[in-house]
Amino acid sequence: FLPTAMSGKADTVDVTFVKPNEYTAHEIGIYALHDWDISKHWKVNYGLRFSNFDLVGPATRYLIDGYGYAYDSIVYGKGDMIKAYNHLEPRLNIRYAINDRNSIKASFTSNYQYLQLAAMSSMSLPTDTWFPSTDIVKPQYSTQYSVGYFWNFLDNMFESSLEAYYKDMNNLIEFKEGVDFGAVSQTNLDYSFTSGSGKSYGAELFIKKRLGNFSGWLGYTLSWTNRLFPEINQGKEFYAKYDRRHDVSLVLMYEFGERWNFSLVWVYASGNGMTIPISIYFIDNRIVSEFSERNAYRMPAYHRMDISATYTFKKKKRLENSLNFSIYNVYNRYNPYYIYFSQEGDINKGTLKMVAKQVSIFPILPSVTWNFKF
């Protein structure tokens, strides 16, 4: 892992920051599952998974003082064991079939995740960092419960489901507030994290047309994802950066004769949470920004539509081929990739203000693809 390796480009200027502090790990998983048909109506699937994660050298663990600066270090050679984690992860799925078309399902899962995503919420830039478990960062642990009702109708032409879920999460990480990255760059990145807990819950609705020339599906999710960190947001609960209130997926497909296939995809998702500057001060000849509560604001929603048409040529003995015409982002939606803030105006004239600016990528993109196999 190279979590502190970053690079970027602004106009013709290349910006690269690489800290030569690597993390190396080994991961092993062993599991067993059993399907048990208790009766015509009851079916149970249960299992147990053993997971092992070993953080090994080469690595350097810096020892820091109360100000976050290194005063000594421990050097691990190649293959030296730094920290080992071993856990058991049970899971259980139960299905009760009311009849051939209706059923109720419930599940419980327990999981350990040894890779964590640390989000810098004071920036909407794509600077999230994947970080492994270390002797300081413990594995993320979650338990999830779900229950759902499944219903097929109109001679199984349609299938639908409504599910609700709840997930508890522990040992989550976030960047500390006001972290001094100048000091962190001289030590280990995990000193800049703080740990906390979280929860996620919501409901998912799904309906699919399975049969006929016209098919497709519609999925909708309503969800909440919260975080609670004693050292962040004054110890008050806040929404996660990727809390997504609404999520919609629509897929439509139509087969016209034996040669043509048409499709349409539309997706919608609520914008990510973000922490923004809400006021600015001029102190000691420096401009200082005051930020909102953690993730108190949202980026604009993400949505787009894609369409495509595929023509399949007549199959020959040794050749199958087709031609696809597609348009990505049909109505040229400028979805936010990230948002940054710039200072405009003159402080001496009292016109200084903070302006939000959005950067978008992937506008409308037509394409033609020839697929063949022989």
mmCIF file of C-alpha atoms in Angstrom:
data_model
loop_
_atom_site.group_PDB
_atom_site.id
_atom_site.type_symbol
_atom_site.label_atom_id
_atom_site.label_comp_id
_atom_site.label_asym_id
_atom_site.label_seq_id
_atom_site.Cartn_x
_atom_site.Cartn_y
_atom_site.Cartn_z
ATOM 1 C CA PHE A 1 0.000 0.000 0.000
ATOM 2 C CA LEU A 2 1.147 3.552 -0.810
ATOM 3 C CA PRO A 3 -1.598 5.635 0.866
ATOM 4 C CA THR A 4 0.406 8.861 0.824
ATOM 5 C CA ALA A 5 1.361 8.731 -2.859
ATOM 6 C CA MET A 6 -0.488 11.568 -4.584
ATOM 7 C CA SER A 7 -0.110 13.291 -7.918
ATOM 8 C CA GLY A 8 -2.034 15.890 -9.856
ATOM 9 C CA LYS A 9 -1.823 18.454 -12.601
ATOM 10 C CA ALA A 10 -2.944 22.069 -12.843
ATOM 11 C CA ASP A 11 -2.608 23.473 -16.357
ATOM 12 C CA THR A 12 0.996 22.632 -17.268
ATOM 13 C CA VAL A 13 2.241 22.188 -13.678
ATOM 14 C CA ASP A 14 2.678 18.654 -12.349
ATOM 15 C CA VAL A 15 2.262 18.242 -8.595
ATOM 16 C CA THR A 16 3.601 15.038 -7.025
ATOM 17 C CA PHE A 17 3.905 14.106 -3.367
ATOM 18 C CA VAL A 18 5.264 10.654 -2.588
ATOM 19 C CA LYS A 19 6.266 9.555 0.882
ATOM 20 C CA PRO A 20 8.414 6.395 0.770
ATOM 21 C CA ASN A 21 6.552 4.631 3.565
ATOM 22 C CA GLU A 22 4.951 1.437 2.306
ATOM 23 C CA TYR A 23 2.613 -1.022 4.007
ATOM 24 C CA THR A 24 2.692 -4.713 3.111
ATOM 25 C CA ALA A 25 0.120 -7.263 4.231
ATOM 26 C CA HIS A 26 -1.084 -10.832 3.699
ATOM 27 C CA GLU A 27 -4.738 -11.835 3.889
ATOM 28 C CA ILE A 28 -6.263 -15.317 4.098
ATOM 29 C CA GLY A 29 -9.896 -16.383 4.214
ATOM 30 C CA ILE A 30 -11.410 -19.827 4.787
ATOM 31 C CA TYR A 31 -15.148 -20.443 4.883
ATOM 32 C CA ALA A 32 -17.778 -23.186 5.001
ATOM 33 C CA LEU A 33 -21.445 -22.906 4.008
ATOM 34 C CA HIS A 34 -24.340 -25.319 4.292
ATOM 35 C CA ASP A 35 -27.768 -25.230 2.590
ATOM 36 C CA TRP A 36 -30.426 -26.972 4.672
ATOM 37 C CA ASP A 37 -33.878 -27.629 3.162
ATOM 38 C CA ILE A 38 -35.822 -28.182 6.373
ATOM 39 C CA SER A 39 -39.189 -28.551 4.641
ATOM 40 C CA LYS A 40 -41.125 -27.455 1.599
ATOM 41 C CA HIS A 41 -41.472 -23.976 3.085
ATOM 42 C CA TRP A 42 -38.332 -23.507 5.170
ATOM 43 C CA LYS A 43 -34.763 -23.228 3.895
ATOM 44 C CA VAL A 44 -31.696 -22.183 5.864
ATOM 45 C CA ASN A 45 -28.230 -21.225 4.666
ATOM 46 C CA TYR A 46 -25.640 -20.801 7.390
ATOM 47 C CA GLY A 47 -21.897 -20.509 7.441
ATOM 48 C CA LEU A 48 -18.737 -19.474 9.178
ATOM 49 C CA ARG A 49 -15.726 -17.644 7.766
ATOM 50 C CA PHE A 50 -12.270 -17.370 9.297
ATOM 51 C CA SER A 51 -10.221 -14.350 8.227
ATOM 52 C CA ASN A 52 -6.570 -13.586 8.891
ATOM 53 C CA PHE A 53 -4.730 -10.348 8.169
ATOM 54 C CA ASP A 54 -1.004 -9.919 8.813
ATOM 55 C CA LEU A 55 0.796 -6.593 8.502
ATOM 56 C CA VAL A 56 4.457 -7.267 7.798
ATOM 57 C CA GLY A 57 7.686 -5.426 7.050
ATOM 58 C CA PRO A 58 9.515 -3.745 5.592
ATOM 59 C CA ALA A 59 8.170 -0.715 7.452
ATOM 60 C CA THR A 60 9.130 2.033 9.824
ATOM 61 C CA ARG A 61 6.995 2.910 12.841
ATOM 62 C CA TYR A 62 7.733 6.428 14.021
ATOM 63 C CA LEU A 63 7.283 7.268 17.699
ATOM 64 C CA ILE A 64 5.765 10.713 18.165
ATOM 65 C CA ASP A 65 5.625 13.290 20.948
ATOM 66 C CA GLY A 66 2.617 15.216 22.194
ATOM 67 C CA TYR A 67 2.899 17.649 19.293
ATOM 68 C CA GLY A 68 2.814 14.953 16.629
ATOM 69 C CA TYR A 69 6.498 15.066 15.696
ATOM 70 C CA ALA A 70 8.719 11.987 15.550
ATOM 71 C CA TYR A 71 11.467 11.559 18.145
ATOM 72 C CA ASP A 72 12.405 7.915 17.454
ATOM 73 C CA SER A 73 11.462 4.976 15.222
ATOM 74 C CA ILE A 74 11.183 1.174 15.041
ATOM 75 C CA VAL A 75 12.403 -0.422 11.825
ATOM 76 C CA TYR A 76 10.887 -3.730 10.660
ATOM 77 C CA GLY A 77 12.731 -5.882 8.157
ATOM 78 C CA LYS A 78 11.191 -7.646 5.178
ATOM 79 C CA GLY A 79 8.656 -10.243 6.366
ATOM 80 C CA ASP A 80 8.820 -9.182 10.039
ATOM 81 C CA MET A 81 5.432 -9.503 11.745
ATOM 82 C CA ILE A 82 4.076 -6.129 12.842
ATOM 83 C CA LYS A 83 0.478 -6.998 13.704
ATOM 84 C CA ALA A 84 -1.749 -10.061 13.146
ATOM 85 C CA TYR A 85 -5.547 -10.157 13.245
ATOM 86 C CA ASN A 86 -7.698 -13.324 13.324
ATOM 87 C CA HIS A 87 -11.500 -13.288 13.402
ATOM 88 C CA LEU A 88 -14.543 -15.507 12.938
ATOM 89 C CA GLU A 89 -17.435 -14.208 10.829
ATOM 90 C CA PRO A 90 -20.768 -16.054 11.108
ATOM 91 C CA ARG A 91 -23.664 -15.575 8.723
ATOM 92 C CA LEU A 92 -27.239 -16.869 8.572
ATOM 93 C CA ASN A 93 -29.951 -16.687 5.878
ATOM 94 C CA ILE A 94 -33.508 -17.936 6.366
ATOM 95 C CA ARG A 95 -36.220 -18.231 3.704
ATOM 96 C CA TYR A 96 -39.883 -19.018 4.275
ATOM 97 C CA ALA A 97 -41.799 -19.781 1.060
ATOM 98 C CA ILE A 98 -45.461 -18.875 1.488
ATOM 99 C CA ASN A 99 -46.258 -20.394 -1.924
ATOM 100 C CA ASP A 100 -44.675 -20.608 -5.377
ATOM 101 C CA ARG A 101 -44.815 -16.832 -5.841
ATOM 102 C CA ASN A 102 -44.352 -15.315 -2.385
ATOM 103 C CA SER A 103 -41.597 -15.653 0.181
ATOM 104 C CA ILE A 104 -40.050 -13.929 3.180
ATOM 105 C CA LYS A 105 -36.297 -13.820 3.720
ATOM 106 C CA ALA A 106 -34.171 -12.708 6.660
ATOM 107 C CA SER A 107 -30.418 -12.620 7.156
ATOM 108 C CA PHE A 108 -27.685 -11.838 9.650
ATOM 109 C CA THR A 109 -24.021 -11.299 8.761
ATOM 110 C CA SER A 110 -20.951 -10.388 10.764
ATOM 111 C CA ASN A 111 -17.928 -9.036 8.906
ATOM 112 C CA TYR A 112 -14.423 -7.745 9.524
ATOM 113 C CA GLN A 113 -12.878 -5.460 6.932
ATOM 114 C CA TYR A 114 -9.129 -4.920 6.999
ATOM 115 C CA LEU A 115 -9.100 -2.080 4.468
ATOM 116 C CA GLN A 116 -10.684 1.229 5.379
ATOM 117 C CA LEU A 117 -11.561 4.309 3.379
ATOM 118 C CA ALA A 118 -10.538 7.539 5.091
ATOM 119 C CA ALA A 119 -12.355 10.571 3.697
ATOM 120 C CA MET A 120 -11.075 14.119 4.057
ATOM 121 C CA SER A 121 -14.456 15.822 4.335
ATOM 122 C CA SER A 122 -13.058 19.358 4.443
ATOM 123 C CA MET A 123 -12.360 18.798 0.732
ATOM 124 C CA SER A 124 -14.685 17.520 -1.975
ATOM 125 C CA LEU A 125 -11.658 16.533 -4.044
ATOM 126 C CA PRO A 126 -11.263 12.799 -4.826
ATOM 127 C CA THR A 127 -8.563 12.427 -2.156
ATOM 128 C CA ASP A 128 -10.029 9.519 -0.188
ATOM 129 C CA THR A 129 -7.370 7.123 1.034
ATOM 130 C CA TRP A 130 -7.546 3.334 1.262
ATOM 131 C CA PHE A 131 -5.622 2.321 4.356
ATOM 132 C CA PRO A 132 -4.861 -1.132 5.815
ATOM 133 C CA SER A 133 -5.253 -2.215 9.414
ATOM 134 C CA THR A 134 -2.120 -1.531 11.436
ATOM 135 C CA ASP A 135 -1.028 -1.804 15.063
ATOM 136 C CA ILE A 136 -2.938 1.474 15.586
ATOM 137 C CA VAL A 137 -5.842 1.187 13.124
ATOM 138 C CA LYS A 138 -8.066 -1.735 14.121
ATOM 139 C CA PRO A 139 -10.151 -3.692 11.558
ATOM 140 C CA GLN A 140 -13.584 -2.345 10.828
ATOM 141 C CA TYR A 141 -16.304 -4.578 12.284
ATOM 142 C CA SER A 142 -19.951 -4.650 11.262
ATOM 143 C CA THR A 143 -23.121 -6.630 11.879
ATOM 144 C CA GLN A 144 -26.011 -6.387 9.428
ATOM 145 C CA TYR A 145 -29.626 -7.501 9.745
ATOM 146 C CA SER A 146 -32.118 -7.568 6.894
ATOM 147 C CA VAL A 147 -35.637 -8.793 6.202
ATOM 148 C CA GLY A 148 -37.513 -8.757 2.914
ATOM 149 C CA TYR A 149 -40.685 -9.764 1.138
ATOM 150 C CA PHE A 150 -40.385 -11.248 -2.389
ATOM 151 C CA TRP A 151 -43.317 -11.510 -4.776
ATOM 152 C CA ASN A 152 -43.632 -12.829 -8.358
ATOM 153 C CA PHE A 153 -46.828 -12.027 -10.248
ATOM 154 C CA LEU A 154 -48.533 -12.274 -13.653
ATOM 155 C CA ASP A 155 -47.303 -15.824 -14.284
ATOM 156 C CA ASN A 156 -43.804 -14.925 -13.118
ATOM 157 C CA MET A 157 -43.482 -12.233 -15.770
ATOM 158 C CA PHE A 158 -42.654 -9.750 -12.987
ATOM 159 C CA GLU A 159 -40.578 -10.222 -9.873
ATOM 160 C CA SER A 160 -40.443 -7.709 -7.048
ATOM 161 C CA SER A 161 -39.013 -7.294 -3.580
ATOM 162 C CA LEU A 162 -39.069 -4.923 -0.634
ATOM 163 C CA GLU A 163 -36.209 -5.212 1.849
ATOM 164 C CA ALA A 164 -35.203 -3.317 4.977
ATOM 165 C CA TYR A 165 -31.763 -3.440 6.557
ATOM 166 C CA TYR A 166 -29.820 -2.162 9.552
ATOM 167 C CA LYS A 167 -26.029 -2.198 9.952
ATOM 168 C CA ASP A 168 -23.856 -1.418 12.978
ATOM 169 C CA MET A 169 -20.233 -0.432 12.285
ATOM 170 C CA ASN A 170 -17.314 -0.095 14.681
ATOM 171 C CA ASN A 171 -13.637 0.903 14.438
ATOM 172 C CA LEU A 172 -14.302 3.323 11.585
ATOM 173 C CA ILE A 173 -11.639 5.925 10.831
ATOM 174 C CA GLU A 174 -11.722 9.564 9.753
ATOM 175 C CA PHE A 175 -9.064 12.245 9.523
ATOM 176 C CA LYS A 176 -8.786 14.267 12.715
ATOM 177 C CA GLU A 177 -10.038 17.838 12.688
ATOM 178 C CA GLY A 178 -7.248 20.330 12.117
ATOM 179 C CA VAL A 179 -4.686 17.611 11.449
ATOM 180 C CA ASP A 180 -1.209 18.981 10.779
ATOM 181 C CA PHE A 181 -0.220 17.290 7.517
ATOM 182 C CA GLY A 182 3.198 18.897 7.762
ATOM 183 C CA ALA A 183 3.856 16.849 10.884
ATOM 184 C CA VAL A 184 2.131 13.742 9.496
ATOM 185 C CA SER A 185 4.326 13.770 6.404
ATOM 186 C CA GLN A 186 7.302 13.167 8.704
ATOM 187 C CA THR A 187 5.669 10.255 10.585
ATOM 188 C CA ASN A 188 3.017 7.607 9.830
ATOM 189 C CA LEU A 189 -0.324 8.497 8.257
ATOM 190 C CA ASP A 190 -2.362 6.511 10.810
ATOM 191 C CA TYR A 191 -1.456 9.075 13.488
ATOM 192 C CA SER A 192 -3.781 11.494 11.662
ATOM 193 C CA PHE A 193 -6.824 9.223 12.096
ATOM 194 C CA THR A 194 -9.370 9.055 14.859
ATOM 195 C CA SER A 195 -11.771 6.150 15.383
ATOM 196 C CA GLY A 196 -15.505 5.996 15.936
ATOM 197 C CA SER A 197 -18.682 4.096 15.139
ATOM 198 C CA GLY A 198 -21.469 4.283 12.598
ATOM 199 C CA LYS A 199 -24.798 2.920 11.507
ATOM 200 C CA SER A 200 -26.587 2.515 8.232
ATOM 201 C CA TYR A 201 -30.233 1.668 7.645
ATOM 202 C CA GLY A 202 -32.856 1.926 4.972
ATOM 203 C CA ALA A 203 -35.168 0.139 2.563
ATOM 204 C CA GLU A 204 -34.804 -1.100 -1.001
ATOM 205 C CA LEU A 205 -37.587 -1.547 -3.558
ATOM 206 C CA PHE A 206 -36.982 -3.595 -6.711
ATOM 207 C CA ILE A 207 -39.255 -4.596 -9.585
ATOM 208 C CA LYS A 208 -38.225 -6.448 -12.748
ATOM 209 C CA LYS A 209 -39.979 -7.543 -15.926
ATOM 210 C CA ARG A 210 -38.366 -10.834 -16.885
ATOM 211 C CA LEU A 211 -40.211 -12.067 -19.956
ATOM 212 C CA GLY A 212 -41.151 -10.694 -23.379
ATOM 213 C CA ASN A 213 -39.424 -8.500 -25.955
ATOM 214 C CA PHE A 214 -39.689 -5.555 -23.596
ATOM 215 C CA SER A 215 -37.881 -6.081 -20.293
ATOM 216 C CA GLY A 216 -36.037 -4.153 -17.622
ATOM 217 C CA TRP A 217 -36.035 -3.235 -13.967
ATOM 218 C CA LEU A 218 -36.420 -0.373 -11.531
ATOM 219 C CA GLY A 219 -34.595 -0.139 -8.221
ATOM 220 C CA TYR A 220 -34.963 2.486 -5.513
ATOM 221 C CA THR A 221 -33.114 2.780 -2.199
ATOM 222 C CA LEU A 222 -33.905 5.127 0.682
ATOM 223 C CA SER A 223 -31.071 5.087 3.214
ATOM 224 C CA TRP A 224 -29.281 6.889 6.037
ATOM 225 C CA THR A 225 -25.619 6.514 7.053
ATOM 226 C CA ASN A 226 -24.407 8.225 10.225
ATOM 227 C CA ARG A 227 -21.096 8.523 12.056
ATOM 228 C CA LEU A 228 -20.251 9.198 15.708
ATOM 229 C CA PHE A 229 -16.659 10.155 16.603
ATOM 230 C CA PRO A 230 -15.790 11.577 20.044
ATOM 231 C CA GLU A 231 -13.047 13.776 18.533
ATOM 232 C CA ILE A 232 -15.006 15.039 15.508
ATOM 233 C CA ASN A 233 -17.878 17.511 15.200
ATOM 234 C CA GLN A 234 -17.775 18.195 18.945
ATOM 235 C CA GLY A 235 -18.793 14.609 19.610
ATOM 236 C CA LYS A 236 -22.138 15.059 17.825
ATOM 237 C CA GLU A 237 -23.463 12.562 15.294
ATOM 238 C CA PHE A 238 -23.049 13.541 11.637
ATOM 239 C CA TYR A 239 -23.858 12.116 8.210
ATOM 240 C CA ALA A 240 -21.122 10.176 6.446
ATOM 241 C CA LYS A 241 -19.581 11.659 3.311
ATOM 242 C CA TYR A 242 -21.226 8.910 1.236
ATOM 243 C CA ASP A 243 -24.602 9.104 2.963
ATOM 244 C CA ARG A 244 -26.976 8.817 0.022
ATOM 245 C CA ARG A 245 -30.598 9.548 0.794
ATOM 246 C CA HIS A 246 -32.020 8.533 -2.586
ATOM 247 C CA ASP A 247 -30.629 6.123 -5.159
ATOM 248 C CA VAL A 248 -32.533 5.179 -8.317
ATOM 249 C CA SER A 249 -31.619 2.833 -11.171
ATOM 250 C CA LEU A 250 -33.830 2.343 -14.225
ATOM 251 C CA VAL A 251 -32.952 -0.090 -17.026
ATOM 252 C CA LEU A 252 -35.178 -0.649 -20.087
ATOM 253 C CA MET A 253 -34.458 -3.090 -22.931
ATOM 254 C CA TYR A 254 -36.342 -3.866 -26.131
ATOM 255 C CA GLU A 255 -35.648 -6.595 -28.695
ATOM 256 C CA PHE A 256 -36.860 -5.604 -32.168
ATOM 257 C CA GLY A 257 -36.868 -8.663 -34.348
ATOM 258 C CA GLU A 258 -33.849 -10.940 -34.388
ATOM 259 C CA ARG A 259 -31.253 -8.285 -35.161
ATOM 260 C CA TRP A 260 -31.878 -5.134 -33.121
ATOM 261 C CA ASN A 261 -31.626 -4.602 -29.379
ATOM 262 C CA PHE A 262 -32.271 -1.209 -27.781
ATOM 263 C CA SER A 263 -31.540 -0.176 -24.192
ATOM 264 C CA LEU A 264 -31.862 2.835 -21.912
ATOM 265 C CA VAL A 265 -30.240 3.359 -18.497
ATOM 266 C CA TRP A 266 -31.029 6.202 -16.092
ATOM 267 C CA VAL A 267 -29.393 6.611 -12.688
ATOM 268 C CA TYR A 268 -29.913 9.151 -9.919
ATOM 269 C CA ALA A 269 -28.125 9.553 -6.579
ATOM 270 C CA SER A 270 -28.200 12.203 -3.882
ATOM 271 C CA GLY A 271 -25.027 14.261 -3.651
ATOM 272 C CA ASN A 272 -22.178 13.468 -1.259
ATOM 273 C CA GLY A 273 -21.945 15.250 2.070
ATOM 274 C CA MET A 274 -19.316 17.961 2.342
ATOM 275 C CA THR A 275 -17.894 20.365 4.917
ATOM 276 C CA ILE A 276 -17.676 23.900 3.547
ATOM 277 C CA PRO A 277 -16.293 27.259 4.714
ATOM 278 C CA ILE A 278 -19.176 29.361 6.030
ATOM 279 C CA SER A 279 -17.243 32.509 6.996
ATOM 280 C CA ILE A 280 -13.788 34.075 6.650
ATOM 281 C CA TYR A 281 -11.753 36.252 9.001
ATOM 282 C CA PHE A 282 -8.666 38.407 8.603
ATOM 283 C CA ILE A 283 -6.379 37.657 11.560
ATOM 284 C CA ASP A 284 -2.716 38.693 11.837
ATOM 285 C CA ASN A 285 -2.610 39.523 8.124
ATOM 286 C CA ARG A 286 -3.910 36.031 7.310
ATOM 287 C CA ILE A 287 -7.262 34.965 5.899
ATOM 288 C CA VAL A 288 -8.759 32.250 8.141
ATOM 289 C CA SER A 289 -11.810 30.192 7.162
ATOM 290 C CA GLU A 290 -14.445 28.913 9.576
ATOM 291 C CA PHE A 291 -16.008 25.627 8.483
ATOM 292 C CA SER A 292 -19.497 24.231 8.912
ATOM 293 C CA GLU A 293 -20.308 21.164 10.961
ATOM 294 C CA ARG A 294 -19.007 17.906 9.483
ATOM 295 C CA ASN A 295 -20.777 17.074 6.183
ATOM 296 C CA ALA A 296 -23.559 19.570 6.901
ATOM 297 C CA TYR A 297 -23.953 20.412 3.201
ATOM 298 C CA ARG A 298 -24.393 18.334 0.054
ATOM 299 C CA MET A 299 -22.993 18.407 -3.429
ATOM 300 C CA PRO A 300 -25.556 18.563 -6.264
ATOM 301 C CA ALA A 301 -27.250 15.261 -7.111
ATOM 302 C CA TYR A 302 -25.701 12.934 -9.674
ATOM 303 C CA HIS A 303 -27.877 11.747 -12.550
ATOM 304 C CA ARG A 304 -27.456 10.813 -16.194
ATOM 305 C CA MET A 305 -29.059 8.820 -19.021
ATOM 306 C CA ASP A 306 -27.335 6.415 -21.429
ATOM 307 C CA ILE A 307 -28.886 4.897 -24.556
ATOM 308 C CA SER A 308 -27.631 2.264 -26.964
ATOM 309 C CA ALA A 309 -28.658 0.239 -30.018
ATOM 310 C CA THR A 310 -27.030 -3.026 -31.033
ATOM 311 C CA TYR A 311 -27.343 -4.672 -34.438
ATOM 312 C CA THR A 312 -26.375 -8.354 -34.568
ATOM 313 C CA PHE A 313 -25.271 -9.604 -37.977
ATOM 314 C CA LYS A 314 -26.393 -12.953 -39.315
ATOM 315 C CA LYS A 315 -24.325 -15.680 -37.716
ATOM 316 C CA LYS A 316 -21.832 -17.392 -39.990
ATOM 317 C CA LYS A 317 -20.099 -20.693 -39.441
ATOM 318 C CA ARG A 318 -16.988 -19.260 -37.851
ATOM 319 C CA LEU A 319 -17.916 -15.673 -37.091
ATOM 320 C CA GLU A 320 -20.329 -13.874 -34.788
ATOM 321 C CA ASN A 321 -20.300 -10.084 -34.794
ATOM 322 C CA SER A 322 -22.402 -7.097 -33.835
ATOM 323 C CA LEU A 323 -22.318 -3.321 -34.094
ATOM 324 C CA ASN A 324 -23.187 -1.132 -31.090
ATOM 325 C CA PHE A 325 -24.123 2.552 -31.179
ATOM 326 C CA SER A 326 -24.302 4.260 -27.785
ATOM 327 C CA ILE A 327 -24.480 7.693 -26.184
ATOM 328 C CA TYR A 328 -23.231 8.232 -22.630
ATOM 329 C CA ASN A 329 -24.848 11.085 -20.681
ATOM 330 C CA VAL A 330 -27.431 11.862 -23.358
ATOM 331 C CA TYR A 331 -28.633 15.185 -21.952
ATOM 332 C CA ASN A 332 -25.054 16.309 -21.158
ATOM 333 C CA ARG A 333 -25.520 16.617 -17.395
ATOM 334 C CA TYR A 334 -22.626 18.411 -15.685
ATOM 335 C CA ASN A 335 -22.302 16.148 -12.656
ATOM 336 C CA PRO A 336 -19.937 17.365 -9.925
ATOM 337 C CA TYR A 337 -16.602 15.579 -9.766
ATOM 338 C CA TYR A 338 -15.427 17.888 -7.021
ATOM 339 C CA ILE A 339 -16.120 21.378 -5.696
ATOM 340 C CA TYR A 340 -13.476 23.836 -4.573
ATOM 341 C CA PHE A 341 -13.629 27.301 -3.040
ATOM 342 C CA SER A 342 -11.694 30.359 -4.140
ATOM 343 C CA GLN A 343 -11.388 33.809 -2.615
ATOM 344 C CA GLU A 344 -12.454 36.665 -4.840
ATOM 345 C CA GLY A 345 -12.578 40.400 -4.287
ATOM 346 C CA ASP A 346 -10.490 42.843 -2.254
ATOM 347 C CA ILE A 347 -10.430 42.700 1.541
ATOM 348 C CA ASN A 348 -9.419 46.367 1.736
ATOM 349 C CA LYS A 349 -12.560 47.358 -0.194
ATOM 350 C CA GLY A 350 -14.779 45.006 1.803
ATOM 351 C CA THR A 351 -15.603 42.926 -1.268
ATOM 352 C CA LEU A 352 -13.741 39.740 -0.301
ATOM 353 C CA LYS A 353 -15.946 36.674 -0.625
ATOM 354 C CA MET A 354 -15.664 32.894 -0.898
ATOM 355 C CA VAL A 355 -16.919 31.451 -4.197
ATOM 356 C CA ALA A 356 -17.738 27.776 -4.799
ATOM 357 C CA LYS A 357 -16.686 26.348 -8.162
ATOM 358 C CA GLN A 358 -17.597 22.976 -9.613
ATOM 359 C CA VAL A 359 -15.424 20.724 -11.766
ATOM 360 C CA SER A 360 -17.194 18.160 -13.964
ATOM 361 C CA ILE A 361 -15.938 15.399 -16.222
ATOM 362 C CA PHE A 362 -17.472 13.015 -18.779
ATOM 363 C CA PRO A 363 -19.944 15.137 -20.770
ATOM 364 C CA ILE A 364 -22.038 13.620 -23.565
ATOM 365 C CA LEU A 365 -19.949 10.855 -25.218
ATOM 366 C CA PRO A 366 -21.151 9.035 -28.360
ATOM 367 C CA SER A 367 -19.362 5.822 -29.353
ATOM 368 C CA VAL A 368 -19.430 3.023 -31.903
ATOM 369 C CA THR A 369 -18.191 -0.471 -31.048
ATOM 370 C CA TRP A 370 -17.714 -3.527 -33.223
ATOM 371 C CA ASN A 371 -17.804 -6.815 -31.332
ATOM 372 C CA PHE A 372 -16.790 -10.074 -32.925
ATOM 373 C CA LYS A 373 -15.701 -13.588 -32.008
ATOM 374 C CA PHE A 374 -14.481 -16.383 -34.204
#
